[in-house]
Amino acid sequence: MKRLALALSLLLTASAHTASAAPEASPAAAPSDAAPSDATPRAAKPQRKPNAKRQADAKQRPNAKRQAGAKKARAPDPHAKGRQAAVEALVRRAKSAKLADDLMWRRLLRYRGTLFGGVRSEADGKHFFLAADGKTNPEAELEATLRAFFDPHWSSPISDLEHPYCRFPARLAWLNARLGFDFSQLPRRECPRFQEFVLRLDADALVLVFSSYYLNNPASAFGHTFLRVNKRHRGGARGGVELLDYGIDYAAIADTSNALIYGIRGLTGLFPGVFSQIPYYVKVREYNDYESRDLWEYELDLSRAELSMVIAHLWEMGFNHFDYFYLSENCSYHILGLLEVASPRLNLLSRVGWPVIPADTVKAAYHQPGLVRRVHYRPSNRSQFHARLDSLTSDERDVLARLMADASAPFPAEYDEARQAKVLDVALDLFDFQLARDLVRAPGEEGDRIGAERKHQLLERRAALLIESEEHVMDPPLSKMPHRGHGSTRLGLGSGYQTERGYQHRLNLRLALHDLADPSAGYPDFAAIEFLPLELRYQVENPSVSLEHLSLVKITSLSPLGRFQGGWSWALNVGARRTYDAGCDGCLSGVLQFGAGFAVAPFGDALTTWVLADARLLAPVDRDGLFDWLRAGIGPTGGLRLRLTEDLALLGAGELSYLPAQEPHFTWRGDGTLRWQLVRDFALSLEGSLSPESRSAHAMSLMYF
């Protein structure tokens, strides 16, 4: 660690006198291969018109300055032999020690084993490798890196790409720690851009941030993780100062807003993914305020040397991109890969499976011994409003309702200034929540003018009171900490009986994530997000295996109506399922189903009920349907969930479909589940189903991992 810290400190101090200078030009590369985006490009020089006479004279007249420079360039380097001997010795020692097989070298270059026994780097930026076959040859890349570090005349096909000495500080630090460089033989290079990058981040600690689930954006339906770099605070507490820190995000550079195209390209790695540095207040405004997502901040316990390695490797990532895969090489995966570079003691990526779910990466970090120092909760606008609303009496809520309708509504005579301020503060919180979309509107785009005017009136009334707001400290909902949730993948085994088919054994598997009957700890109360759930049934009396249902994605998003909030609830199912009615008894059909409506939760998550207007298409249909193969239906769907305890839930759901110009004209289905969580990752479930041509009941054991 001492040698590692020495190498990094030499990089930073080599050009200390340039710390306040403007940074060098960014590498002339494609956007996905560019250096960190905050680098200042070199200004272009004005072009002079060609002059034939001047060009002819230039050919005839010798240029003394150019000739002197040429002679100087051809002058022998007095240190060349020493450098050559030093680098050859280092290459021999590296091969002897098999450093190319070292865990940390593999992590720095993002090498992963292949099915055929070799390795291949996940990095896809063409400027990330110095050897021609560096992507698949760790030893060649290590040797090329050593030689490039000691080559004062190293050049790149891209003229303004930085010397490897400055481009790969984490590699330099680690190789020095293992080999012990003679720094007098290294070409002294100034690295002002790297130094400016480090000084700007001014890192004192790292925080892993989990942004809760947001079903209105496909990219965030499973949550999101990113890093925050805590700056060194200049004395005193950090309260509020963290908004001036930097967020470190990894995300796809998407060039489409079409959800279908985004999904296809995101699943197949057709977007480049890059790291970026964004002021933390921007991330808070986006997630906390606009999207009403709670943030959970996990402060990491890293030594100074470990922290420096992460920052140095983050700089290296600025010259690289990865092909972005929504289910594997996503935001959470590469954030963990960045953290693993800190030290071989960290073992994070091996703790997550496929698909890579953001909440699972938080669990991996939390359960890594000695990594998480503390957890902090940053509530969203919505959560803060509801916490303040709970502090109001019934009478004060009536006053709040009048203020929301008429900002000039008078207070009751018995309200003193403190009570008026309390209600006004809650009203302003509600406006902040309702007008959150205005935070991200483009310049010139019209927002909610009437709402903004009412908020302005309330602000004027609040300012006139001249008393401080009552401090409201919101206790974190400990049961919703993401690391406390059940495993995202679920395997179910069970047995039961179905009319007309007899006794059955069931196997169901879900790759991710959570349904409305699952244990609620660590997950949203009113959302079900399932990726690739399937169920197989084995008929005991007539031995055979059948597929009961399979969904590509199945989502239910409930937004309970309340006095001060509203919103659409909706559900989506894309997949296949068996139907049991007179028109299609036991046939397996593809299904596309969508519904929207309303939900109510009068007692929080203890009792939830919903009704949706639903439309569905099934194809192909074995029997009667439109065009003999398509079944189209419309009608209501609904459900009720009673959460008896945090570990015990009763769920009922049903649907009624009108089938125009088809037989039968109506069909229906009902399902019920009683689920009891015994431990975090194990539950028992009793499940039943009713339909016109079938009745079934099964007992299941569910394992989460």
XYZ file of C-alpha atoms in Angstrom:
705
model
C 0.000 0.000 0.000
C 2.899 2.401 0.689
C 4.279 1.959 -2.843
C 0.788 2.327 -4.282
C 0.246 5.601 -2.442
C 3.720 6.802 -3.493
C 2.986 6.303 -7.185
C -0.273 8.201 -6.976
C 1.301 11.024 -4.995
C 4.071 11.378 -7.583
C 1.471 11.721 -10.323
C -0.267 14.454 -8.360
C 2.832 16.365 -7.306
C 4.720 16.135 -10.602
C 2.770 19.114 -11.877
C 1.765 20.865 -8.686
C 2.573 24.228 -10.223
C -0.073 23.613 -12.893
C -2.923 22.880 -10.474
C -4.627 26.175 -11.137
C -4.010 26.111 -14.879
C -6.657 25.258 -17.427
C -6.800 21.505 -18.129
C -5.429 20.069 -21.332
C -7.528 19.167 -24.311
C -9.745 16.136 -24.026
C -8.752 13.120 -26.109
C -9.970 13.347 -29.669
C -12.121 10.248 -29.572
C -15.682 9.196 -30.066
C -17.975 10.266 -27.229
C -17.940 6.834 -25.673
C -14.151 6.737 -25.704
C -13.580 10.269 -24.522
C -11.821 11.330 -21.377
C -13.990 12.505 -18.480
C -16.535 14.891 -19.857
C -15.499 17.803 -17.665
C -12.155 18.228 -19.449
C -11.814 21.543 -21.216
C -11.251 21.127 -24.967
C -8.405 22.963 -26.594
C -9.637 26.025 -28.453
C -9.245 25.770 -32.214
C -6.825 28.188 -33.845
C -8.182 30.418 -36.618
C -7.274 29.092 -40.056
C -5.325 31.325 -42.454
C -6.034 31.264 -46.141
C -3.355 29.475 -48.194
C -0.882 31.768 -49.944
C 0.949 30.333 -52.965
C 3.904 32.716 -52.674
C 4.301 32.043 -48.969
C 4.193 28.277 -49.564
C 6.816 28.484 -52.328
C 9.117 30.628 -50.187
C 8.712 28.178 -47.347
C 9.904 25.356 -49.571
C 12.969 27.305 -50.724
C 14.070 28.907 -47.461
C 15.420 26.767 -44.638
C 13.815 27.316 -41.254
C 16.486 27.576 -38.596
C 14.053 26.890 -35.768
C 12.694 23.803 -37.529
C 16.191 22.527 -38.281
C 17.277 23.049 -34.695
C 14.225 21.190 -33.493
C 14.956 18.331 -35.857
C 18.526 18.107 -34.641
C 17.293 18.164 -31.075
C 14.758 15.399 -31.817
C 17.502 13.278 -33.362
C 19.863 13.827 -30.446
C 20.507 10.598 -28.533
C 18.738 10.213 -25.207
C 21.438 9.789 -22.525
C 18.959 7.838 -20.368
C 17.715 5.546 -23.144
C 19.952 2.583 -22.270
C 19.148 2.865 -18.586
C 15.447 3.036 -19.279
C 15.622 0.087 -21.657
C 17.491 -2.016 -19.118
C 15.057 -1.031 -16.376
C 11.962 -1.895 -18.386
C 13.411 -5.219 -19.570
C 14.151 -6.142 -15.963
C 10.612 -5.187 -14.921
C 9.080 -7.240 -17.734
C 11.127 -10.290 -16.689
C 10.116 -9.860 -13.042
C 6.456 -9.407 -13.967
C 6.492 -12.610 -16.007
C 8.334 -14.488 -13.272
C 5.784 -13.346 -10.677
C 2.897 -14.076 -13.088
C 1.423 -10.651 -12.446
C -0.786 -11.001 -15.515
C -2.712 -13.659 -13.582
C -2.977 -11.529 -10.453
C -6.500 -10.773 -9.248
C -5.926 -7.015 -9.174
C -4.537 -6.881 -12.719
C -7.614 -8.776 -13.889
C -9.821 -6.274 -12.068
C -8.013 -3.215 -13.422
C -8.470 -4.464 -16.989
C -11.937 -5.995 -16.300
C -10.918 -9.449 -17.514
C -13.480 -12.230 -17.109
C -13.175 -15.923 -17.878
C -14.776 -17.256 -21.061
C -16.575 -20.524 -21.727
C -13.544 -21.912 -23.551
C -10.987 -21.284 -20.832
C -9.523 -17.969 -21.935
C -10.223 -14.457 -20.725
C -11.792 -11.435 -22.334
C -12.069 -7.894 -21.047
C -15.504 -6.365 -20.621
C -14.005 -3.001 -21.591
C -15.004 -2.013 -25.117
C -13.174 1.300 -25.581
C -10.482 0.997 -28.243
C -8.127 3.341 -26.356
C -8.277 1.328 -23.122
C -5.702 -1.199 -24.352
C -2.057 -0.617 -25.259
C -1.423 -4.045 -26.800
C -3.041 -4.986 -30.091
C -4.533 -8.096 -28.471
C -4.871 -6.559 -25.023
C -8.586 -7.300 -24.807
C -7.915 -11.040 -24.648
C -4.247 -11.237 -23.590
C -3.514 -9.981 -20.042
C 0.221 -10.728 -20.304
C 0.655 -8.812 -23.550
C -1.277 -5.870 -22.115
C 0.852 -5.840 -18.961
C 4.085 -5.854 -20.958
C 2.803 -3.147 -23.305
C 1.794 -1.054 -20.300
C 5.238 -1.314 -18.695
C 7.008 -0.399 -21.927
C 4.665 2.527 -22.558
C 5.250 3.947 -19.074
C 9.022 4.105 -19.722
C 8.787 5.358 -23.314
C 9.259 9.156 -23.381
C 8.373 9.257 -27.089
C 5.213 7.134 -26.856
C 2.723 8.231 -29.467
C -0.870 7.384 -30.205
C -2.861 7.237 -33.436
C -4.855 10.049 -31.817
C -2.382 12.880 -31.395
C -3.736 14.477 -28.221
C -4.396 11.262 -26.304
C -2.491 11.412 -23.050
C 0.697 9.502 -22.344
C -0.090 6.200 -20.542
C 1.785 7.555 -17.506
C -1.063 10.052 -17.060
C -3.845 8.015 -18.621
C -3.542 4.934 -16.398
C -2.598 6.095 -12.879
C -4.219 3.095 -11.172
C -2.216 0.667 -13.315
C 0.939 2.654 -12.590
C 0.283 2.631 -8.848
C -0.437 -1.088 -8.682
C 2.517 -2.114 -10.861
C 4.826 0.046 -8.777
C 3.472 -1.549 -5.603
C 4.298 -5.003 -6.976
C 7.553 -4.274 -8.827
C 9.064 -1.201 -7.182
C 9.834 1.230 -9.999
C 12.995 3.282 -10.149
C 11.163 6.570 -10.699
C 14.373 8.244 -11.819
C 14.143 6.122 -14.975
C 10.538 7.085 -15.701
C 10.067 10.052 -18.020
C 8.904 12.895 -15.820
C 5.490 13.855 -17.060
C 3.144 16.541 -15.928
C -0.434 15.302 -15.586
C -2.421 18.503 -15.030
C -5.729 17.059 -16.204
C -5.522 14.116 -13.819
C -4.439 16.412 -11.021
C -7.301 18.821 -11.717
C -9.708 15.859 -11.723
C -8.491 14.632 -8.334
C -8.483 18.103 -6.792
C -11.970 18.825 -8.072
C -13.407 15.643 -6.557
C -11.357 16.254 -3.373
C -12.377 12.802 -2.166
C -12.607 12.073 1.539
C -14.982 9.072 1.419
C -17.249 7.116 -0.903
C -20.969 6.495 -0.456
C -22.968 3.842 -2.319
C -26.422 5.301 -3.037
C -29.540 3.260 -3.803
C -32.413 5.086 -5.480
C -35.671 3.241 -4.872
C -37.861 1.650 -7.517
C -39.461 3.863 -10.173
C -41.884 1.956 -12.379
C -42.618 4.863 -14.735
C -39.165 4.502 -16.311
C -38.107 1.092 -17.724
C -34.456 1.807 -16.896
C -35.285 2.408 -13.210
C -38.036 -0.143 -12.570
C -35.608 -2.304 -10.564
C -33.996 0.633 -8.763
C -30.655 2.296 -9.428
C -27.286 2.559 -7.701
C -24.520 5.124 -8.031
C -21.680 6.539 -5.936
C -21.247 9.816 -4.128
C -17.768 11.218 -3.510
C -17.698 12.984 -0.157
C -15.473 16.034 -0.362
C -13.163 16.970 2.471
C -15.176 19.331 4.651
C -13.355 22.323 6.008
C -14.204 21.909 9.669
C -17.590 21.506 11.294
C -20.352 19.031 10.487
C -21.259 17.918 6.982
C -24.971 18.696 7.336
C -26.199 19.873 3.926
C -22.674 20.043 2.483
C -23.129 16.702 0.714
C -25.272 18.414 -1.917
C -22.033 19.979 -3.184
C -20.365 16.578 -3.520
C -20.129 14.701 -6.818
C -22.260 11.766 -7.872
C -20.525 9.054 -9.912
C -22.968 7.427 -12.273
C -22.711 4.675 -14.854
C -25.454 4.730 -17.464
C -26.241 3.974 -21.077
C -26.003 6.735 -23.655
C -29.478 6.240 -25.095
C -30.403 7.933 -28.349
C -34.087 6.974 -28.315
C -37.098 7.664 -26.115
C -39.075 4.765 -27.594
C -39.614 2.279 -24.754
C -39.711 -0.762 -27.065
C -36.529 0.168 -28.932
C -34.844 1.085 -25.653
C -35.756 -2.294 -24.188
C -34.487 -4.280 -27.171
C -31.224 -2.371 -27.470
C -30.701 -2.323 -23.709
C -31.136 -6.092 -23.495
C -28.735 -6.758 -26.381
C -25.874 -4.383 -25.520
C -26.466 -1.899 -28.333
C -25.967 1.191 -26.175
C -22.539 2.374 -24.979
C -22.324 2.778 -21.218
C -20.020 5.365 -19.633
C -19.124 6.772 -16.239
C -19.888 10.411 -15.547
C -19.482 12.879 -12.689
C -22.557 14.904 -11.812
C -23.073 17.305 -8.887
C -24.974 15.441 -6.192
C -27.647 18.104 -5.905
C -28.607 17.322 -9.516
C -29.140 13.645 -8.632
C -31.135 14.629 -5.528
C -33.315 16.938 -7.600
C -33.904 14.192 -10.179
C -34.546 11.247 -7.856
C -35.700 12.749 -4.541
C -37.749 15.647 -5.862
C -38.911 14.968 -9.408
C -39.387 11.183 -9.261
C -40.211 11.044 -5.506
C -37.712 8.239 -4.895
C -36.164 7.699 -1.490
C -32.359 7.549 -1.393
C -30.450 5.152 0.863
C -26.813 6.187 1.343
C -24.297 3.524 2.428
C -21.057 5.158 3.569
C -18.102 2.904 2.758
C -15.139 2.302 5.041
C -12.123 2.602 2.733
C -8.552 3.507 3.622
C -6.886 6.513 1.983
C -4.925 4.234 -0.366
C -8.057 2.270 -1.312
C -10.001 5.466 -1.944
C -7.165 6.827 -4.096
C -7.161 3.657 -6.210
C -10.892 3.977 -6.893
C -10.530 7.627 -7.923
C -7.525 6.814 -10.135
C -9.408 3.967 -11.802
C -12.439 6.206 -12.293
C -10.137 8.534 -14.248
C -9.031 5.574 -16.376
C -12.683 4.762 -17.093
C -12.973 8.164 -18.750
C -11.027 6.728 -21.701
C -13.320 3.725 -22.013
C -16.879 2.570 -22.519
C -18.693 -0.714 -21.963
C -21.466 -2.184 -24.058
C -24.485 -1.679 -21.806
C -26.588 -4.756 -21.016
C -29.714 -4.050 -18.989
C -29.653 -7.423 -17.197
C -25.921 -7.944 -16.668
C -23.419 -5.178 -17.407
C -25.654 -2.452 -16.013
C -25.228 0.470 -13.614
C -24.926 -1.672 -10.504
C -22.554 -4.212 -12.025
C -19.936 -1.700 -13.119
C -20.250 0.325 -9.916
C -19.238 -2.835 -8.028
C -16.436 -3.430 -10.533
C -15.145 0.067 -9.838
C -15.222 -0.531 -6.075
C -13.421 -3.881 -6.325
C -10.341 -2.107 -7.664
C -9.882 -0.566 -4.211
C -8.421 -3.711 -2.683
C -8.217 -7.491 -3.111
C -10.044 -7.756 0.247
C -13.274 -6.753 -1.502
C -15.235 -9.572 -3.080
C -18.401 -8.000 -4.494
C -19.204 -9.158 -8.030
C -19.074 -12.815 -7.030
C -21.928 -12.103 -4.596
C -24.388 -11.170 -7.340
C -25.910 -13.462 -9.931
C -27.869 -13.012 -13.136
C -29.752 -10.835 -13.682
C -27.863 -8.130 -11.800
C -30.428 -6.301 -9.655
C -29.451 -2.988 -7.976
C -30.825 -4.077 -4.591
C -28.685 -7.234 -4.768
C -25.546 -5.161 -5.293
C -26.428 -3.154 -2.180
C -26.727 -6.434 -0.272
C -23.350 -7.525 -1.653
C -21.724 -4.357 -0.324
C -23.558 -4.474 3.011
C -22.574 -8.087 3.686
C -18.925 -7.539 2.686
C -17.121 -7.622 6.054
C -15.818 -4.213 7.085
C -17.075 -2.285 4.059
C -20.199 -0.378 5.162
C -19.625 2.147 7.933
C -23.152 3.556 8.311
C -26.456 3.968 6.449
C -28.270 7.290 5.968
C -31.807 7.854 4.690
C -32.734 10.776 2.450
C -36.547 10.868 2.115
C -38.227 11.970 -1.091
C -40.612 14.897 -1.443
C -43.511 12.465 -1.195
C -42.191 10.798 1.965
C -41.501 14.139 3.650
C -44.989 15.402 2.840
C -46.696 12.306 4.243
C -44.594 12.458 7.403
C -45.609 16.095 7.981
C -49.217 15.335 7.052
C -49.345 12.650 9.741
C -48.481 15.327 12.325
C -51.615 17.375 11.507
C -54.894 17.056 13.363
C -58.138 16.418 11.500
C -59.050 20.101 11.827
C -55.655 21.183 10.490
C -56.100 18.890 7.487
C -59.392 20.635 6.720
C -57.569 23.969 6.758
C -54.870 22.506 4.502
C -57.517 21.405 1.991
C -58.972 24.928 1.901
C -55.512 26.442 1.354
C -54.826 24.088 -1.551
C -58.054 25.245 -3.217
C -57.638 28.931 -2.325
C -54.218 30.192 -1.240
C -55.848 33.283 0.336
C -58.266 31.285 2.504
C -58.284 32.662 6.083
C -57.117 30.671 9.077
C -59.545 30.000 11.931
C -59.420 32.755 14.550
C -57.991 30.439 17.219
C -54.890 29.601 15.146
C -51.812 31.369 16.489
C -48.809 32.110 14.265
C -47.017 28.880 15.159
C -50.022 26.786 14.136
C -50.478 28.781 10.938
C -46.800 28.244 10.088
C -47.153 24.511 10.689
C -50.050 24.181 8.218
C -48.404 26.480 5.668
C -45.213 24.401 5.779
C -47.190 21.244 4.979
C -49.009 23.077 2.162
C -45.684 24.142 0.652
C -44.387 20.569 0.919
C -47.477 19.397 -0.948
C -46.919 21.970 -3.692
C -43.269 20.893 -3.955
C -44.502 17.340 -4.463
C -47.231 18.279 -6.946
C -45.060 20.687 -8.957
C -41.986 18.437 -9.045
C -42.218 18.082 -12.834
C -41.418 21.787 -13.174
C -37.940 21.049 -11.789
C -36.894 19.368 -15.027
C -38.814 21.386 -17.600
C -36.790 22.752 -20.480
C -36.252 26.530 -20.599
C -39.317 28.172 -22.103
C -41.529 25.136 -21.502
C -44.702 26.141 -19.697
C -45.340 24.556 -16.313
C -48.303 24.566 -13.935
C -48.879 28.325 -13.905
C -51.883 28.275 -11.570
C -50.158 25.949 -9.114
C -47.008 28.071 -9.168
C -49.047 31.221 -8.465
C -50.770 29.577 -5.506
C -47.443 28.410 -4.146
C -46.081 31.958 -4.474
C -49.040 33.301 -2.490
C -48.439 30.752 0.253
C -44.739 31.628 0.347
C -45.631 35.289 0.858
C -48.019 34.410 3.682
C -45.402 32.156 5.269
C -42.669 34.816 5.034
C -44.939 37.364 6.730
C -45.093 35.243 9.900
C -41.383 35.824 10.660
C -40.984 32.643 12.712
C -38.808 29.622 12.005
C -40.312 26.393 10.753
C -40.746 23.630 13.259
C -37.909 21.159 12.793
C -39.241 17.837 11.585
C -36.889 14.879 11.841
C -38.177 11.895 9.902
C -37.230 8.516 11.296
C -35.950 6.198 8.570
C -38.309 3.317 7.749
C -35.884 0.594 8.795
C -38.004 -2.177 7.292
C -37.560 -0.581 3.850
C -33.757 -0.665 3.850
C -32.927 -2.358 0.532
C -30.405 -4.741 2.095
C -33.166 -6.193 4.297
C -35.271 -7.446 1.379
C -35.669 -11.056 0.317
C -33.522 -12.386 -2.521
C -34.593 -11.212 -5.941
C -34.756 -14.691 -7.531
C -37.418 -17.117 -6.319
C -37.809 -20.892 -6.671
C -41.052 -22.578 -5.678
C -41.843 -26.291 -5.227
C -45.217 -27.710 -4.286
C -48.074 -30.113 -4.867
C -51.826 -29.896 -5.212
C -54.935 -30.889 -7.100
C -56.704 -29.583 -10.218
C -60.147 -30.701 -11.341
C -60.204 -32.810 -14.511
C -56.423 -33.306 -14.243
C -55.938 -34.754 -10.790
C -52.902 -34.506 -8.547
C -50.015 -32.305 -9.680
C -46.546 -31.223 -8.678
C -45.607 -27.615 -9.373
C -42.322 -25.866 -10.024
C -42.181 -22.125 -10.467
C -39.172 -19.922 -11.031
C -38.890 -16.142 -11.158
C -35.644 -14.414 -12.072
C -36.755 -11.155 -10.443
C -38.105 -9.456 -8.312
C -41.226 -9.118 -6.102
C -45.004 -9.586 -6.116
C -47.801 -8.203 -3.952
C -47.904 -11.274 -1.671
C -44.145 -11.457 -1.099
C -42.620 -10.266 2.204
C -42.674 -6.474 2.219
C -39.337 -5.714 3.922
C -36.995 -3.829 1.597
C -39.532 -3.460 -1.223
C -42.225 -0.946 -2.218
C -45.601 -1.472 -0.561
C -47.764 -1.039 -3.638
C -45.792 -2.496 -6.533
C -45.156 -5.883 -8.107
C -42.262 -6.194 -10.564
C -41.693 -9.658 -12.031
C -39.219 -10.601 -14.739
C -39.541 -14.012 -16.417
C -41.832 -15.756 -13.920
C -42.781 -19.241 -15.132
C -44.621 -22.278 -13.796
C -44.384 -25.920 -14.845
C -46.869 -28.602 -13.761
C -46.332 -32.352 -13.674
C -49.512 -34.447 -13.949
C -49.207 -37.457 -11.621
C -52.103 -39.596 -12.917
C -51.329 -39.026 -16.599
C -47.562 -38.409 -16.503
C -46.744 -35.282 -18.492
C -45.213 -31.856 -18.021
C -46.991 -28.689 -19.110
C -46.216 -24.992 -19.039
C -48.886 -23.160 -17.039
C -47.688 -19.607 -17.566
C -44.623 -17.606 -18.582
C -44.253 -13.827 -18.618
C -41.523 -11.719 -20.116
C -42.495 -8.960 -17.723
C -45.408 -8.570 -15.327
C -45.913 -5.299 -13.468
C -48.572 -3.951 -11.130
C -48.143 -0.353 -9.971
C -50.710 0.853 -7.434
C -50.975 4.531 -6.530
C -53.563 4.710 -3.732
C -55.900 7.683 -3.870
C -55.990 10.004 -0.893
C -57.373 13.355 0.094
C -54.238 15.169 -1.026
C -52.928 12.938 -3.764
C -54.147 11.005 -6.736
C -52.723 9.052 -9.593
C -53.339 6.221 -11.968
C -52.771 2.633 -10.970
C -51.874 0.289 -13.806
C -50.870 -3.255 -14.673
C -49.048 -4.882 -17.591
C -48.478 -8.504 -18.533
C -46.581 -9.723 -21.608
C -46.167 -13.469 -21.951
C -48.215 -16.665 -22.238
C -50.762 -18.482 -20.043
C -53.309 -21.289 -20.078
C -57.006 -20.500 -20.263
C -59.747 -22.724 -18.843
C -63.190 -21.926 -20.296
C -65.618 -23.264 -22.889
C -63.877 -21.468 -25.734
C -60.326 -22.472 -24.857
C -60.138 -25.213 -22.228
C -56.505 -25.698 -21.269
C -54.992 -24.054 -24.339
C -51.744 -22.107 -24.021
C -51.829 -18.680 -25.664
C -49.630 -15.648 -25.884
C -51.056 -12.740 -23.910
C -50.732 -8.973 -24.019
C -52.687 -7.362 -21.208
C -52.881 -3.796 -19.934
C -55.177 -2.063 -17.484
C -55.461 1.272 -15.705
C -57.647 2.465 -12.863
C -57.641 3.369 -9.192
C -56.528 1.976 -5.858
C -57.261 2.862 -2.242
C -55.326 2.036 0.915
C -57.345 3.444 3.843
C -55.071 1.887 6.476
C -51.695 2.224 4.817
C -50.380 -1.072 3.474
C -52.561 -3.078 5.900
C -55.483 -3.059 3.449
C -55.215 -2.296 -0.256
C -57.857 -2.702 -2.935
C -57.890 -1.747 -6.610
C -60.062 -1.811 -9.729
C -58.684 -1.455 -13.272
C -60.275 -1.211 -16.704
C -58.495 -3.917 -18.629
C -57.908 -4.927 -22.248
C -56.252 -8.151 -23.341
C -55.281 -10.041 -26.466
C -54.594 -13.786 -26.588
C -53.178 -15.627 -29.604
C -53.175 -18.210 -31.012
C -56.426 -19.652 -29.700
C -57.172 -23.339 -30.306
C -60.898 -22.818 -30.534
C -63.277 -19.923 -31.085
C -61.840 -16.443 -31.475
C -61.665 -13.481 -33.805
C -60.282 -14.606 -37.179
C -60.226 -18.116 -35.636
C -56.953 -17.410 -33.843
C -57.176 -14.135 -31.880
C -59.123 -13.593 -28.675
C -59.810 -9.999 -27.637
C -61.399 -9.107 -24.330
C -62.227 -6.078 -22.230
C -63.493 -5.785 -18.702
C -62.629 -5.052 -15.095
C -59.839 -6.577 -13.068
C -59.319 -5.982 -9.393
C -57.906 -7.247 -6.185
C -57.626 -6.954 -2.446
C -54.590 -7.451 -0.249
C -54.745 -7.787 3.493
C -51.320 -7.627 5.130
C -52.019 -9.211 8.492
C -48.424 -8.743 9.670
C -45.176 -7.849 7.944
C -44.666 -11.591 7.391
C -48.224 -12.719 6.580
C -50.323 -11.570 3.619
C -53.650 -12.584 2.089
C -54.105 -11.666 -1.578
C -57.122 -12.066 -3.825
C -57.399 -11.026 -7.482
C -59.926 -11.535 -10.243
C -60.866 -10.558 -13.775
C -64.041 -10.524 -15.856
C -63.789 -10.314 -19.646
C -66.360 -9.510 -22.292
C -65.436 -11.219 -25.570
C -67.275 -9.474 -28.438
C -68.285 -11.690 -31.393
C -66.714 -14.721 -29.723
C -67.820 -17.782 -27.814
C -68.297 -17.665 -24.913
C -69.299 -14.008 -24.640
C -67.906 -13.777 -21.106
C -65.119 -15.467 -19.200
C -63.667 -14.967 -15.746
C -60.882 -15.994 -13.420
C -60.107 -15.678 -9.711
C -56.899 -16.337 -7.751
C -56.119 -16.371 -4.038
C -52.867 -16.587 -2.072
C -52.025 -16.856 1.628
C -48.269 -16.394 2.140
C -46.287 -16.656 5.361
C -42.607 -15.685 5.569
C -40.775 -17.893 8.064
C -37.313 -16.366 7.579
C -36.038 -13.693 5.215
C -35.509 -16.024 2.270
C -38.091 -18.745 2.882
C -41.896 -18.669 2.833
C -44.880 -21.017 2.719
C -47.727 -20.295 0.325
C -51.255 -21.679 -0.108
C -52.609 -20.859 -3.570
C -55.933 -21.480 -5.262
C -57.499 -20.655 -8.619
C -61.041 -20.650 -10.042
C -62.149 -20.426 -13.685
C -65.169 -21.697 -15.668
C -63.612 -25.090 -16.447
C -61.088 -25.541 -13.643
C -60.565 -25.447 -9.869
C -57.142 -25.908 -8.298
C -55.402 -25.673 -4.923
C -51.709 -26.065 -4.132
C -49.289 -25.781 -1.220
C -45.895 -24.273 -2.056
C -42.498 -23.793 -0.455
C -40.775 -20.645 -1.735
C -37.033 -20.055 -1.564
C -35.513 -16.642 -2.348
C -31.879 -16.185 -3.307
